mmCIF file with all atom_site columns, C-alpha atoms in Angstrom:
data_model
loop_
_atom_site.group_PDB
_atom_site.id
_atom_site.type_symbol
_atom_site.label_atom_id
_atom_site.label_alt_id
_atom_site.label_comp_id
_atom_site.label_asym_id
_atom_site.label_entity_id
_atom_site.label_seq_id
_atom_site.pdbx_PDB_ins_code
_atom_site.Cartn_x
_atom_site.Cartn_y
_atom_site.Cartn_z
_atom_site.occupancy
_atom_site.B_iso_or_equiv
_atom_site.pdbx_formal_charge
_atom_site.auth_seq_id
_atom_site.auth_comp_id
_atom_site.auth_asym_id
_atom_site.auth_atom_id
_atom_site.pdbx_PDB_model_num
ATOM 1   C CA . HIS A 1 1   ? 0.000   0.000  0.000   1.00 0.00 ? 124 HIS A CA 1
ATOM 2   C CA . PRO A 1 2   ? 1.158   3.590  -0.618  1.00 0.00 ? 125 PRO A CA 1
ATOM 3   C CA . LYS A 1 3   ? 3.303   5.396  1.931   1.00 0.00 ? 126 LYS A CA 1
ATOM 4   C CA . PRO A 1 4   ? 2.897   9.093  1.114   1.00 0.00 ? 127 PRO A CA 1
ATOM 5   C CA . ASP A 1 5   ? 5.396   11.709 2.245   1.00 0.00 ? 128 ASP A CA 1
ATOM 6   C CA . HIS A 1 6   ? 2.903   14.577 2.035   1.00 0.00 ? 129 HIS A CA 1
ATOM 7   C CA . LEU A 1 7   ? -0.811  14.951 2.772   1.00 0.00 ? 130 LEU A CA 1
ATOM 8   C CA . SER A 1 8   ? -3.258  17.839 2.727   1.00 0.00 ? 131 SER A CA 1
ATOM 9   C CA . LEU A 1 9   ? -6.396  17.504 4.856   1.00 0.00 ? 132 LEU A CA 1
ATOM 10  C CA . TYR A 1 10  ? -9.531  19.402 3.945   1.00 0.00 ? 133 TYR A CA 1
ATOM 11  C CA . ASP A 1 11  ? -13.065 19.342 5.268   1.00 0.00 ? 134 ASP A CA 1
ATOM 12  C CA . LEU A 1 12  ? -15.493 19.057 2.360   1.00 0.00 ? 135 LEU A CA 1
ATOM 13  C CA . GLN A 1 13  ? -17.726 22.113 2.245   1.00 0.00 ? 136 GLN A CA 1
ATOM 14  C CA . VAL A 1 14  ? -21.112 21.259 0.742   1.00 0.00 ? 137 VAL A CA 1
ATOM 15  C CA . GLU A 1 15  ? -22.475 24.440 -0.791  1.00 0.00 ? 138 GLU A CA 1
ATOM 16  C CA . GLU A 1 16  ? -25.707 25.539 -2.373  1.00 0.00 ? 139 GLU A CA 1
ATOM 17  C CA . GLY A 1 17  ? -25.694 25.342 -6.161  1.00 0.00 ? 140 GLY A CA 1
ATOM 18  C CA . THR A 1 18  ? -23.262 22.399 -6.313  1.00 0.00 ? 141 THR A CA 1
ATOM 19  C CA . VAL A 1 19  ? -24.018 18.765 -7.097  1.00 0.00 ? 142 VAL A CA 1
ATOM 20  C CA . PHE A 1 20  ? -23.421 17.858 -3.443  1.00 0.00 ? 143 PHE A CA 1
ATOM 21  C CA . GLY A 1 21  ? -25.696 20.717 -2.406  1.00 0.00 ? 144 GLY A CA 1
ATOM 22  C CA . LYS A 1 22  ? -28.464 19.292 -4.598  1.00 0.00 ? 145 LYS A CA 1
ATOM 23  C CA . TRP A 1 23  ? -27.911 15.773 -3.251  1.00 0.00 ? 146 TRP A CA 1
ATOM 24  C CA . TYR A 1 24  ? -28.070 16.938 0.333   1.00 0.00 ? 147 TYR A CA 1
ATOM 25  C CA . GLY A 1 25  ? -30.629 19.736 -0.071  1.00 0.00 ? 148 GLY A CA 1
ATOM 26  C CA . ILE A 1 26  ? -28.352 22.478 1.272   1.00 0.00 ? 149 ILE A CA 1
ATOM 27  C CA . ASN A 1 27  ? -29.991 25.921 1.465   1.00 0.00 ? 150 ASN A CA 1
ATOM 28  C CA . GLU A 1 28  ? -28.532 29.266 2.522   1.00 0.00 ? 151 GLU A CA 1
ATOM 29  C CA . ASP A 1 29  ? -30.918 29.245 5.513   1.00 0.00 ? 152 ASP A CA 1
ATOM 30  C CA . ASP A 1 30  ? -29.209 26.095 6.852   1.00 0.00 ? 153 ASP A CA 1
ATOM 31  C CA . ASP A 1 31  ? -26.293 28.177 8.213   1.00 0.00 ? 154 ASP A CA 1
ATOM 32  C CA . ASP A 1 32  ? -28.357 30.425 10.507  1.00 0.00 ? 155 ASP A CA 1
ATOM 33  C CA . ASN A 1 33  ? -27.037 28.706 13.653  1.00 0.00 ? 156 ASN A CA 1
ATOM 34  C CA . ALA A 1 34  ? -23.512 28.040 12.361  1.00 0.00 ? 157 ALA A CA 1
ATOM 35  C CA . ASP A 1 35  ? -21.848 30.611 14.649  1.00 0.00 ? 158 ASP A CA 1
ATOM 36  C CA . ASP A 1 36  ? -23.614 29.233 17.723  1.00 0.00 ? 159 ASP A CA 1
ATOM 37  C CA . GLU A 1 37  ? -22.532 25.713 16.773  1.00 0.00 ? 160 GLU A CA 1
ATOM 38  C CA . LYS A 1 38  ? -18.902 26.781 16.295  1.00 0.00 ? 161 LYS A CA 1
ATOM 39  C CA . ARG A 1 39  ? -18.712 28.432 19.727  1.00 0.00 ? 162 ARG A CA 1
ATOM 40  C CA . GLY A 1 40  ? -19.373 25.194 21.573  1.00 0.00 ? 163 GLY A CA 1
ATOM 41  C CA . ALA A 1 41  ? -17.754 22.842 19.078  1.00 0.00 ? 164 ALA A CA 1
ATOM 42  C CA . LEU A 1 42  ? -14.374 22.472 20.752  1.00 0.00 ? 165 LEU A CA 1
ATOM 43  C CA . ALA A 1 43  ? -15.918 21.142 23.938  1.00 0.00 ? 166 ALA A CA 1
ATOM 44  C CA . ARG A 1 44  ? -18.004 18.634 21.980  1.00 0.00 ? 167 ARG A CA 1
ATOM 45  C CA . THR A 1 45  ? -15.276 17.209 19.719  1.00 0.00 ? 168 THR A CA 1
ATOM 46  C CA . ARG A 1 46  ? -14.315 14.333 21.994  1.00 0.00 ? 169 ARG A CA 1
ATOM 47  C CA . SER A 1 47  ? -16.832 11.711 20.841  1.00 0.00 ? 170 SER A CA 1
ATOM 48  C CA . VAL A 1 48  ? -16.190 9.328  17.965  1.00 0.00 ? 171 VAL A CA 1
ATOM 49  C CA . PRO A 1 49  ? -18.441 10.043 14.949  1.00 0.00 ? 172 PRO A CA 1
ATOM 50  C CA . SER A 1 50  ? -20.643 7.316  13.561  1.00 0.00 ? 173 SER A CA 1
ATOM 51  C CA . LEU A 1 51  ? -21.639 6.716  9.962   1.00 0.00 ? 174 LEU A CA 1
ATOM 52  C CA . SER A 1 52  ? -25.352 6.593  9.330   1.00 0.00 ? 175 SER A CA 1
ATOM 53  C CA . ILE A 1 53  ? -27.380 6.183  6.168   1.00 0.00 ? 176 ILE A CA 1
ATOM 54  C CA . ASP A 1 54  ? -30.170 8.594  5.326   1.00 0.00 ? 177 ASP A CA 1
ATOM 55  C CA . SER A 1 55  ? -32.836 6.059  4.353   1.00 0.00 ? 178 SER A CA 1
ATOM 56  C CA . ALA A 1 56  ? -34.912 8.633  2.455   1.00 0.00 ? 179 ALA A CA 1
ATOM 57  C CA . LYS A 1 57  ? -31.985 9.464  0.150   1.00 0.00 ? 180 LYS A CA 1
ATOM 58  C CA . ASN A 1 58  ? -30.119 6.137  0.416   1.00 0.00 ? 181 ASN A CA 1
ATOM 59  C CA . MET A 1 59  ? -26.931 8.105  1.003   1.00 0.00 ? 182 MET A CA 1
ATOM 60  C CA . PRO A 1 60  ? -24.563 8.483  3.943   1.00 0.00 ? 183 PRO A CA 1
ATOM 61  C CA . SER A 1 61  ? -25.539 11.331 6.237   1.00 0.00 ? 184 SER A CA 1
ATOM 62  C CA . LEU A 1 62  ? -23.160 14.262 6.401   1.00 0.00 ? 185 LEU A CA 1
ATOM 63  C CA . PRO A 1 63  ? -21.117 14.504 9.592   1.00 0.00 ? 186 PRO A CA 1
ATOM 64  C CA . SER A 1 64  ? -21.989 17.282 11.991  1.00 0.00 ? 187 SER A CA 1
ATOM 65  C CA . PRO A 1 65  ? -19.541 20.150 12.573  1.00 0.00 ? 188 PRO A CA 1
ATOM 66  C CA . ASP A 1 66  ? -18.561 18.451 15.838  1.00 0.00 ? 189 ASP A CA 1
ATOM 67  C CA . GLU A 1 67  ? -17.853 15.173 14.049  1.00 0.00 ? 190 GLU A CA 1
ATOM 68  C CA . CYS A 1 68  ? -15.787 16.984 11.405  1.00 0.00 ? 191 CYS A CA 1
ATOM 69  C CA . ALA A 1 69  ? -13.748 18.682 14.138  1.00 0.00 ? 192 ALA A CA 1
ATOM 70  C CA . TYR A 1 70  ? -13.200 15.332 15.842  1.00 0.00 ? 193 TYR A CA 1
ATOM 71  C CA . MET A 1 71  ? -12.038 13.684 12.593  1.00 0.00 ? 194 MET A CA 1
ATOM 72  C CA . TYR A 1 72  ? -9.630  16.528 11.838  1.00 0.00 ? 195 TYR A CA 1
ATOM 73  C CA . ARG A 1 73  ? -8.161  16.480 15.356  1.00 0.00 ? 196 ARG A CA 1
ATOM 74  C CA . TYR A 1 74  ? -7.842  12.693 15.214  1.00 0.00 ? 197 TYR A CA 1
ATOM 75  C CA . ALA A 1 75  ? -6.143  12.734 11.793  1.00 0.00 ? 198 ALA A CA 1
ATOM 76  C CA . SER A 1 76  ? -3.819  15.544 12.849  1.00 0.00 ? 199 SER A CA 1
ATOM 77  C CA . GLY A 1 77  ? -2.726  13.724 16.006  1.00 0.00 ? 200 GLY A CA 1
ATOM 78  C CA . TYR A 1 78  ? -2.311  10.446 14.148  1.00 0.00 ? 201 TYR A CA 1
ATOM 79  C CA . LEU A 1 79  ? -0.169  11.998 11.417  1.00 0.00 ? 202 LEU A CA 1
ATOM 80  C CA . ARG A 1 80  ? 2.052   13.793 13.945  1.00 0.00 ? 203 ARG A CA 1
ATOM 81  C CA . SER A 1 81  ? 2.490   10.502 15.832  1.00 0.00 ? 204 SER A CA 1
ATOM 82  C CA . LYS A 1 82  ? 3.698   8.934  12.570  1.00 0.00 ? 205 LYS A CA 1
ATOM 83  C CA . GLY A 1 83  ? 6.375   11.580 12.020  1.00 0.00 ? 206 GLY A CA 1
ATOM 84  C CA . PHE A 1 84  ? 4.494   14.071 9.882   1.00 0.00 ? 207 PHE A CA 1
ATOM 85  C CA . GLU A 1 85  ? 5.076   17.771 10.517  1.00 0.00 ? 208 GLU A CA 1
ATOM 86  C CA . HIS A 1 86  ? 1.987   20.006 10.445  1.00 0.00 ? 209 HIS A CA 1
ATOM 87  C CA . TYR A 1 87  ? 2.693   23.142 8.398   1.00 0.00 ? 210 TYR A CA 1
ATOM 88  C CA . GLU A 1 88  ? 0.650   25.786 6.635   1.00 0.00 ? 211 GLU A CA 1
ATOM 89  C CA . ILE A 1 89  ? -3.032  25.348 7.410   1.00 0.00 ? 212 ILE A CA 1
ATOM 90  C CA . SER A 1 90  ? -3.843  21.877 6.203   1.00 0.00 ? 213 SER A CA 1
ATOM 91  C CA . SER A 1 91  ? -0.558  20.296 5.124   1.00 0.00 ? 214 SER A CA 1
ATOM 92  C CA . TYR A 1 92  ? 1.423   17.474 6.740   1.00 0.00 ? 215 TYR A CA 1
ATOM 93  C CA . ALA A 1 93  ? 4.803   16.234 5.501   1.00 0.00 ? 216 ALA A CA 1
ATOM 94  C CA . ARG A 1 94  ? 7.654   14.003 6.494   1.00 0.00 ? 217 ARG A CA 1
ATOM 95  C CA . ALA A 1 95  ? 10.999  15.740 7.132   1.00 0.00 ? 218 ALA A CA 1
ATOM 96  C CA . GLY A 1 96  ? 12.283  17.407 3.966   1.00 0.00 ? 219 GLY A CA 1
ATOM 97  C CA . LYS A 1 97  ? 9.098   16.657 2.005   1.00 0.00 ? 220 LYS A CA 1
ATOM 98  C CA . ARG A 1 98  ? 7.168   19.918 2.272   1.00 0.00 ? 221 ARG A CA 1
ATOM 99  C CA . SER A 1 99  ? 5.429   20.948 -0.917  1.00 0.00 ? 222 SER A CA 1
ATOM 100 C CA . ILE A 1 100 ? 7.741   23.353 -2.740  1.00 0.00 ? 223 ILE A CA 1
ATOM 101 C CA . HIS A 1 101 ? 4.848   24.449 -4.943  1.00 0.00 ? 224 HIS A CA 1
ATOM 102 C CA . ASN A 1 102 ? 2.815   25.615 -1.941  1.00 0.00 ? 225 ASN A CA 1
ATOM 103 C CA . GLN A 1 103 ? 5.704   27.426 -0.231  1.00 0.00 ? 226 GLN A CA 1
ATOM 104 C CA . ILE A 1 104 ? 5.734   30.321 -2.720  1.00 0.00 ? 227 ILE A CA 1
ATOM 105 C CA . TYR A 1 105 ? 2.221   31.339 -1.656  1.00 0.00 ? 228 TYR A CA 1
ATOM 106 C CA . TRP A 1 106 ? 3.420   31.978 1.884   1.00 0.00 ? 229 TRP A CA 1
ATOM 107 C CA . GLU A 1 107 ? 6.562   33.981 1.043   1.00 0.00 ? 230 GLU A CA 1
ATOM 108 C CA . ILE A 1 108 ? 6.137   37.726 1.526   1.00 0.00 ? 231 ILE A CA 1
ATOM 109 C CA . GLY A 1 109 ? 6.719   39.590 -1.723  1.00 0.00 ? 232 GLY A CA 1
ATOM 110 C CA . SER A 1 110 ? 6.695   36.440 -3.830  1.00 0.00 ? 233 SER A CA 1
ATOM 111 C CA . THR A 1 111 ? 5.513   36.302 -7.429  1.00 0.00 ? 234 THR A CA 1
ATOM 112 C CA . TRP A 1 112 ? 3.136   33.781 -8.930  1.00 0.00 ? 235 TRP A CA 1
ATOM 113 C CA . TYR A 1 113 ? 0.758   33.959 -11.856 1.00 0.00 ? 236 TYR A CA 1
ATOM 114 C CA . ALA A 1 114 ? -2.759  32.551 -11.913 1.00 0.00 ? 237 ALA A CA 1
ATOM 115 C CA . ILE A 1 115 ? -5.234  32.987 -14.746 1.00 0.00 ? 238 ILE A CA 1
ATOM 116 C CA . GLY A 1 116 ? -8.954  32.229 -14.694 1.00 0.00 ? 239 GLY A CA 1
ATOM 117 C CA . LEU A 1 117 ? -12.110 32.484 -12.658 1.00 0.00 ? 240 LEU A CA 1
ATOM 118 C CA . CYS A 1 118 ? -11.365 33.201 -8.965  1.00 0.00 ? 241 CYS A CA 1
ATOM 119 C CA . ALA A 1 119 ? -7.605  33.111 -9.615  1.00 0.00 ? 242 ALA A CA 1
ATOM 120 C CA . THR A 1 120 ? -5.308  35.365 -7.597  1.00 0.00 ? 243 THR A CA 1
ATOM 121 C CA . SER A 1 121 ? -1.835  36.311 -8.769  1.00 0.00 ? 244 SER A CA 1
ATOM 122 C CA . SER A 1 122 ? 0.896   37.947 -6.736  1.00 0.00 ? 245 SER A CA 1
ATOM 123 C CA . ILE A 1 123 ? 3.487   40.030 -8.525  1.00 0.00 ? 246 ILE A CA 1
ATOM 124 C CA . SER A 1 124 ? 6.256   41.293 -6.260  1.00 0.00 ? 247 SER A CA 1
ATOM 125 C CA . GLY A 1 125 ? 3.809   41.167 -3.361  1.00 0.00 ? 248 GLY A CA 1
ATOM 126 C CA . ASN A 1 126 ? 0.969   42.986 -5.174  1.00 0.00 ? 249 ASN A CA 1
ATOM 127 C CA . ARG A 1 127 ? -2.117  40.800 -5.511  1.00 0.00 ? 250 ARG A CA 1
ATOM 128 C CA . PHE A 1 128 ? -4.418  40.733 -8.508  1.00 0.00 ? 251 PHE A CA 1
ATOM 129 C CA . ALA A 1 129 ? -7.689  38.850 -7.991  1.00 0.00 ? 252 ALA A CA 1
ATOM 130 C CA . ARG A 1 130 ? -10.040 37.756 -10.747 1.00 0.00 ? 253 ARG A CA 1
ATOM 131 C CA . PRO A 1 131 ? -13.837 37.911 -10.321 1.00 0.00 ? 254 PRO A CA 1
ATOM 132 C CA . ARG A 1 132 ? -15.422 35.025 -8.392  1.00 0.00 ? 255 ARG A CA 1
ATOM 133 C CA . THR A 1 133 ? -18.556 34.452 -10.471 1.00 0.00 ? 256 THR A CA 1
ATOM 134 C CA . MET A 1 134 ? -18.693 33.409 -14.119 1.00 0.00 ? 257 MET A CA 1
ATOM 135 C CA . ALA A 1 135 ? -20.865 36.382 -15.129 1.00 0.00 ? 258 ALA A CA 1
ATOM 136 C CA . ASP A 1 136 ? -18.499 38.856 -13.442 1.00 0.00 ? 259 ASP A CA 1
ATOM 137 C CA . TYR A 1 137 ? -15.477 37.079 -14.932 1.00 0.00 ? 260 TYR A CA 1
ATOM 138 C CA . ILE A 1 138 ? -16.917 37.296 -18.467 1.00 0.00 ? 261 ILE A CA 1
ATOM 139 C CA . ASP A 1 139 ? -17.575 41.033 -17.927 1.00 0.00 ? 262 ASP A CA 1
ATOM 140 C CA . TRP A 1 140 ? -14.034 41.479 -16.589 1.00 0.00 ? 263 TRP A CA 1
ATOM 141 C CA . VAL A 1 141 ? -12.492 39.744 -19.622 1.00 0.00 ? 264 VAL A CA 1
ATOM 142 C CA . GLY A 1 142 ? -14.556 42.022 -21.869 1.00 0.00 ? 265 GLY A CA 1
ATOM 143 C CA . GLN A 1 143 ? -13.235 45.080 -20.025 1.00 0.00 ? 266 GLN A CA 1
ATOM 144 C CA . GLN A 1 144 ? -9.658  43.874 -20.499 1.00 0.00 ? 267 GLN A CA 1
ATOM 145 C CA . GLU A 1 145 ? -10.273 43.401 -24.218 1.00 0.00 ? 268 GLU A CA 1
ATOM 146 C CA . GLU A 1 146 ? -11.767 46.920 -24.439 1.00 0.00 ? 269 GLU A CA 1
ATOM 147 C CA . ILE A 1 147 ? -8.629  48.417 -22.880 1.00 0.00 ? 270 ILE A CA 1
ATOM 148 C CA . VAL A 1 148 ? -6.437  46.721 -25.486 1.00 0.00 ? 271 VAL A CA 1
ATOM 149 C CA . ASP A 1 149 ? -8.835  47.355 -28.415 1.00 0.00 ? 272 ASP A CA 1
ATOM 150 C CA . ALA A 1 150 ? -9.147  51.056 -27.524 1.00 0.00 ? 273 ALA A CA 1
ATOM 151 C CA . GLY A 1 151 ? -5.379  51.428 -27.827 1.00 0.00 ? 274 GLY A CA 1
ATOM 152 C CA . ARG A 1 152 ? -5.003  52.394 -24.160 1.00 0.00 ? 275 ARG A CA 1
ATOM 153 C CA . GLY A 1 153 ? -2.183  49.927 -23.665 1.00 0.00 ? 276 GLY A CA 1
ATOM 154 C CA . SER A 1 154 ? -2.429  46.800 -21.598 1.00 0.00 ? 277 SER A CA 1
ATOM 155 C CA . PRO A 1 155 ? -4.404  46.227 -18.403 1.00 0.00 ? 278 PRO A CA 1
ATOM 156 C CA . SER A 1 156 ? -2.349  47.033 -15.293 1.00 0.00 ? 279 SER A CA 1
ATOM 157 C CA . TRP A 1 157 ? -2.147  43.404 -14.184 1.00 0.00 ? 280 TRP A CA 1
ATOM 158 C CA . LEU A 1 158 ? -0.778  42.379 -17.602 1.00 0.00 ? 281 LEU A CA 1
ATOM 159 C CA . VAL A 1 159 ? 1.813   45.169 -17.587 1.00 0.00 ? 282 VAL A CA 1
ATOM 160 C CA . ALA A 1 160 ? 2.949   43.941 -14.176 1.00 0.00 ? 283 ALA A CA 1
ATOM 161 C CA . ILE A 1 161 ? 3.312   40.412 -15.566 1.00 0.00 ? 284 ILE A CA 1
ATOM 162 C CA . ASP A 1 162 ? 5.239   41.675 -18.607 1.00 0.00 ? 285 ASP A CA 1
ATOM 163 C CA . ASN A 1 163 ? 7.582   43.656 -16.340 1.00 0.00 ? 286 ASN A CA 1
ATOM 164 C CA . ASN A 1 164 ? 7.682   40.976 -13.631 1.00 0.00 ? 287 ASN A CA 1
ATOM 165 C CA . GLY A 1 165 ? 6.311   43.503 -11.168 1.00 0.00 ? 288 GLY A CA 1
ATOM 166 C CA . ARG A 1 166 ? 8.763   46.335 -11.984 1.00 0.00 ? 289 ARG A CA 1
ATOM 167 C CA . ASP A 1 167 ? 7.656   49.860 -12.829 1.00 0.00 ? 290 ASP A CA 1
ATOM 168 C CA . ASP A 1 168 ? 8.183   50.945 -16.453 1.00 0.00 ? 291 ASP A CA 1
ATOM 169 C CA . ASP A 1 169 ? 10.881  53.387 -15.315 1.00 0.00 ? 292 ASP A CA 1
ATOM 170 C CA . GLU A 1 170 ? 13.095  50.664 -13.818 1.00 0.00 ? 293 GLU A CA 1
#
């Protein structure tokens, strides 16, 4: 069986408008008590979660926030006991096996390029975020094309990429 040197642990977020959200009938109103639940969660994360099947949907029930917290704490303790170092927010690695790819995102003043919906680039420490919804992203792309088509040069984020974050006078 595999013996990984690096793992990232994430709690699946089931959101409205996704396939999982449709399967599980998630609505925006379902989060009304989320803050109250979070406040007392730490004290209630000591019991082992159980898997149950929702007979009406013939699907496993989603774990509660308390059960998710328990599973994360359990996995984190287990991985540390097996020699994994916990770094960043959700990453665990054996000595010398940290993700090099991820490290650039945490370096102050670093440069990385990301293109597309919801993407965020950092050029010499200056961040450029793309719109988060498809409709806004399509509008944004149109605006960038208008800047170029109107002969007003390139959008500021593209100039920064071309110059690798330097001002034109450098």
